[in-house]
């Protein structure tokens, strides 16, 4: 029998608050594909480090802790769970403590390589296709993706969305996003569209329209048809 063709790989890159997670999960459901939030993977690694009482700046100890932790990630878009050492961590990875420390852990080269290898394994195992979202997805994790998207939005709108999502103050959230972008820029390029990616500005677009544009790309049509 001929080998069955694998489903498409869609890579969605972009800054915080651009709508990557909502768009990616909606798209994955629409095309019956798996879903992977790589940001959750770095947050889970950070939680494991904090739980172990390790200083995020201690490179060797951080690497050892992450590699020995049991990190599990659901790839069903309706239930993309995160577990750390067997415990449900969906809420814990979004805590302020994790948010403040995640850039330091994600900037650890050994941790980054370890998690990128895991991300690529998950992508390779997703025979029905997968939608992967996060930072550096297009240029580093999945450069051979069938569709590459850089999803962005106006900074004010990004802060407003993230604040509504977390039940936080918009001004405080805007400062936190700026801090994260600055810290992450040492490792990734969150505010630059990667080469080969189609830029979609979601500032004034509802989720359904953003998803429709990506579906058009999957069908080899112009996104403004």
CSV table of C-alpha atoms in Angstrom, one decimal:
chain,number,residue,atom,x,y,z
A,1,UNK,CA,0.0,0.0,0.0
A,2,UNK,CA,1.2,3.5,-0.7
A,3,UNK,CA,2.3,5.6,2.3
A,4,UNK,CA,-0.5,7.8,3.6
A,5,UNK,CA,0.3,11.5,3.2
A,6,UNK,CA,0.6,13.4,6.5
A,7,UNK,CA,-1.7,16.3,7.2
A,8,UNK,CA,-0.5,19.9,6.9
A,9,UNK,CA,1.8,21.7,9.3
A,10,UNK,CA,0.8,25.3,10.0
A,11,UNK,CA,3.3,27.5,11.9
A,12,UNK,CA,1.9,30.6,13.6
A,13,UNK,CA,4.4,33.1,15.0
A,14,UNK,CA,3.9,36.5,16.5
A,15,UNK,CA,4.0,38.6,19.7
A,16,UNK,CA,2.0,38.3,22.9
A,17,UNK,CA,-1.7,39.2,22.6
A,18,UNK,CA,-1.9,38.9,18.8
A,19,UNK,CA,-4.4,36.1,19.2
A,20,UNK,CA,-2.2,33.1,18.3
A,21,UNK,CA,-3.7,30.7,20.8
A,22,UNK,CA,-7.3,31.3,19.9
A,23,UNK,CA,-6.6,31.3,16.2
A,24,UNK,CA,-4.5,28.2,16.3
A,25,UNK,CA,-7.0,26.2,18.4
A,26,UNK,CA,-9.9,27.3,16.2
A,27,UNK,CA,-8.0,26.4,13.0
A,28,UNK,CA,-6.8,23.0,14.3
A,29,UNK,CA,-10.4,22.1,15.1
A,30,UNK,CA,-11.6,23.3,11.7
A,31,UNK,CA,-9.1,21.1,9.8
A,32,UNK,CA,-9.2,18.2,12.4
A,33,UNK,CA,-5.5,18.6,13.2
A,34,UNK,CA,-3.5,18.5,16.4
A,35,UNK,CA,-2.5,21.7,18.2
A,36,UNK,CA,0.7,22.7,20.0
A,37,UNK,CA,1.3,25.7,22.2
A,38,UNK,CA,5.1,26.0,22.5
A,39,UNK,CA,4.8,28.8,24.9
A,40,UNK,CA,3.1,26.5,27.4
A,41,UNK,CA,6.1,24.2,27.1
A,42,UNK,CA,8.5,26.9,28.2
A,43,UNK,CA,6.1,27.9,31.0
A,44,UNK,CA,5.9,24.3,32.1
A,45,UNK,CA,9.7,24.1,32.2
A,46,UNK,CA,9.7,27.3,34.2
A,47,UNK,CA,7.2,25.9,36.7
A,48,UNK,CA,9.3,22.8,37.2
A,49,UNK,CA,12.3,25.0,37.9
A,50,UNK,CA,10.4,27.1,40.5
A,51,UNK,CA,8.8,24.1,42.1
A,52,UNK,CA,12.3,22.7,42.6
A,53,UNK,CA,13.5,25.9,44.2
A,54,UNK,CA,16.1,26.5,41.5
A,55,UNK,CA,17.1,30.1,40.7
A,56,UNK,CA,16.2,30.6,37.0
A,57,UNK,CA,19.6,32.2,36.4
A,58,UNK,CA,21.5,29.1,37.4
A,59,UNK,CA,22.0,27.7,33.9
A,60,UNK,CA,23.3,24.2,34.7
A,61,UNK,CA,20.8,23.5,37.5
A,62,UNK,CA,17.9,24.8,35.4
A,63,UNK,CA,18.9,22.5,32.5
A,64,UNK,CA,19.2,19.5,34.8
A,65,UNK,CA,15.8,20.3,36.4
A,66,UNK,CA,14.0,20.6,33.2
A,67,UNK,CA,15.5,17.5,31.6
A,68,UNK,CA,14.5,15.4,34.7
A,69,UNK,CA,11.0,16.9,35.0
A,70,UNK,CA,8.0,15.0,33.7
A,71,UNK,CA,6.4,17.4,31.2
A,72,UNK,CA,3.3,16.4,29.4
A,73,UNK,CA,1.3,18.3,26.8
A,74,UNK,CA,-2.1,17.6,25.3
A,75,UNK,CA,-2.3,18.2,21.5
A,76,UNK,CA,-6.1,18.0,21.2
A,77,UNK,CA,-7.3,21.6,20.5
A,78,UNK,CA,-10.3,21.1,22.8
A,79,UNK,CA,-8.1,20.0,25.7
A,80,UNK,CA,-4.5,21.2,25.3
A,81,UNK,CA,-3.6,20.2,28.9
A,82,UNK,CA,-0.3,20.8,30.6
A,83,UNK,CA,1.0,18.6,33.3
A,84,UNK,CA,4.2,18.9,35.4
A,85,UNK,CA,5.4,15.9,37.3
A,86,UNK,CA,1.9,14.3,37.0
A,87,UNK,CA,0.1,17.4,38.3
A,88,UNK,CA,-2.4,19.5,36.3
A,89,UNK,CA,-0.6,22.8,35.6
A,90,UNK,CA,-2.9,24.7,33.3
A,91,UNK,CA,-3.5,27.4,35.8
A,92,UNK,CA,-0.1,27.3,37.5
A,93,UNK,CA,1.9,28.0,34.3
A,94,UNK,CA,0.0,31.3,33.9
A,95,UNK,CA,0.8,32.6,37.3
A,96,UNK,CA,2.7,35.9,37.8
A,97,UNK,CA,5.7,34.0,39.2
A,98,UNK,CA,6.0,31.9,36.1
A,99,UNK,CA,5.4,34.9,33.8
A,100,UNK,CA,8.3,36.8,35.5
A,101,UNK,CA,10.7,33.9,35.2
A,102,UNK,CA,9.9,32.3,31.9
A,103,UNK,CA,12.1,34.6,29.8
A,104,UNK,CA,15.2,33.5,31.8
A,105,UNK,CA,14.4,29.8,31.4
A,106,UNK,CA,13.5,30.1,27.8
A,107,UNK,CA,16.7,32.0,27.2
A,108,UNK,CA,18.7,29.0,28.5
A,109,UNK,CA,20.3,27.5,25.3
A,110,UNK,CA,20.3,23.9,26.6
A,111,UNK,CA,16.7,24.1,27.7
A,112,UNK,CA,15.7,25.7,24.4
A,113,UNK,CA,17.4,23.0,22.4
A,114,UNK,CA,15.8,20.3,24.6
A,115,UNK,CA,12.3,21.7,24.1
A,116,UNK,CA,12.7,22.5,20.4
A,117,UNK,CA,13.7,18.8,19.8
A,118,UNK,CA,10.6,17.8,21.7
A,119,UNK,CA,8.5,20.2,19.7
A,120,UNK,CA,9.8,18.7,16.4
A,121,UNK,CA,9.1,15.2,17.7
A,122,UNK,CA,5.5,16.1,18.4
A,123,UNK,CA,5.1,17.7,15.0
A,124,UNK,CA,6.6,14.6,13.3
A,125,UNK,CA,4.2,12.4,15.2
A,126,UNK,CA,1.1,14.4,14.2
A,127,UNK,CA,0.2,12.4,11.1
A,128,UNK,CA,-3.2,14.1,10.7
A,129,UNK,CA,-1.5,17.5,10.7
A,130,UNK,CA,-0.8,20.1,13.4
A,131,UNK,CA,-1.1,23.8,14.1
A,132,UNK,CA,1.9,25.0,16.1
A,133,UNK,CA,2.0,28.5,17.7
A,134,UNK,CA,4.5,30.4,19.6
A,135,UNK,CA,7.7,32.4,19.0
A,136,UNK,CA,10.4,31.3,16.5
A,137,UNK,CA,8.1,28.7,15.1
A,138,UNK,CA,8.5,29.8,11.5
A,139,UNK,CA,12.2,30.4,11.5
A,140,UNK,CA,13.5,27.7,13.9
A,141,UNK,CA,11.0,25.0,15.0
A,142,UNK,CA,9.1,24.4,11.7
A,143,UNK,CA,10.8,26.1,8.8
A,144,UNK,CA,9.4,23.6,6.4
A,145,UNK,CA,5.8,24.1,7.5
A,146,UNK,CA,3.2,24.0,4.7
A,147,UNK,CA,1.8,27.4,5.8
A,148,UNK,CA,3.7,30.0,7.8
A,149,UNK,CA,1.9,33.0,9.4
A,150,UNK,CA,3.1,35.9,11.4
A,151,UNK,CA,0.1,37.1,13.4
A,152,UNK,CA,0.4,40.6,14.8
A,153,UNK,CA,-1.8,43.4,16.2
A,154,UNK,CA,-1.6,47.0,17.4
A,155,UNK,CA,0.3,47.1,20.8
A,156,UNK,CA,-2.7,48.7,22.5
A,157,UNK,CA,-5.1,46.1,21.2
A,158,UNK,CA,-2.6,43.3,22.2
A,159,UNK,CA,-2.5,44.6,25.8
A,160,UNK,CA,-6.3,45.0,25.9
A,161,UNK,CA,-6.8,41.4,24.8
A,162,UNK,CA,-4.3,40.0,27.2
A,163,UNK,CA,-5.7,42.0,30.1
A,164,UNK,CA,-9.2,40.8,29.4
A,165,UNK,CA,-7.9,37.2,29.2
A,166,UNK,CA,-6.2,37.4,32.5
A,167,UNK,CA,-8.6,39.8,34.3
A,168,UNK,CA,-5.8,42.3,34.7
A,169,UNK,CA,-5.3,46.1,34.3
A,170,UNK,CA,-4.6,47.1,30.7
A,171,UNK,CA,-1.8,49.5,31.6
A,172,UNK,CA,-0.1,47.0,33.8
A,173,UNK,CA,-0.5,44.4,31.1
A,174,UNK,CA,1.0,46.7,28.5
A,175,UNK,CA,4.1,47.2,30.6
A,176,UNK,CA,4.4,43.5,31.2
A,177,UNK,CA,4.1,42.7,27.5
A,178,UNK,CA,6.8,45.3,26.8
A,179,UNK,CA,9.0,43.8,29.4
A,180,UNK,CA,8.5,40.3,28.0
A,181,UNK,CA,9.2,41.4,24.5
A,182,UNK,CA,12.4,43.1,25.5
A,183,UNK,CA,13.6,40.1,27.5
A,184,UNK,CA,12.6,37.6,24.8
A,185,UNK,CA,14.3,39.7,22.1
A,186,UNK,CA,17.6,38.5,23.5
A,187,UNK,CA,16.7,35.0,22.3
A,188,UNK,CA,14.0,35.4,19.7
A,189,UNK,CA,12.6,38.2,17.5
A,190,UNK,CA,9.0,38.5,18.6
A,191,UNK,CA,8.4,41.8,16.9
A,192,UNK,CA,9.8,40.9,13.5
A,193,UNK,CA,8.0,38.9,10.8
A,194,UNK,CA,10.2,35.9,9.8
A,195,UNK,CA,11.2,35.5,6.2
A,196,UNK,CA,8.7,33.5,4.3
A,197,UNK,CA,5.8,34.2,6.6
A,198,UNK,CA,2.5,35.7,5.5
A,199,UNK,CA,1.8,38.7,7.8
A,200,UNK,CA,-1.8,38.9,9.1
A,201,UNK,CA,-2.8,42.0,11.2
A,202,UNK,CA,-5.6,40.9,13.6
A,203,UNK,CA,-6.1,44.4,15.2
A,204,UNK,CA,-9.6,44.9,13.6
A,205,UNK,CA,-10.3,41.3,12.5
A,206,UNK,CA,-12.6,38.9,14.3
A,207,UNK,CA,-11.1,35.4,14.9
A,208,UNK,CA,-13.3,33.8,12.2
A,209,UNK,CA,-11.8,36.1,9.6
A,210,UNK,CA,-8.2,35.4,10.6
A,211,UNK,CA,-8.9,31.7,10.5
A,212,UNK,CA,-10.6,32.1,7.1
A,213,UNK,CA,-7.4,33.8,5.8
A,214,UNK,CA,-5.2,30.9,6.9
A,215,UNK,CA,-7.6,28.4,5.5
A,216,UNK,CA,-7.3,30.3,2.2
A,217,UNK,CA,-3.5,29.9,2.4
A,218,UNK,CA,-3.9,26.2,3.0
A,219,UNK,CA,-6.0,26.0,-0.2
A,220,UNK,CA,-3.4,28.0,-2.1
A,221,UNK,CA,-5.6,31.0,-2.5
A,222,UNK,CA,-4.9,34.6,-1.9
A,223,UNK,CA,-6.0,35.5,1.6
A,224,UNK,CA,-8.0,38.5,0.4
A,225,UNK,CA,-10.1,36.5,-2.1
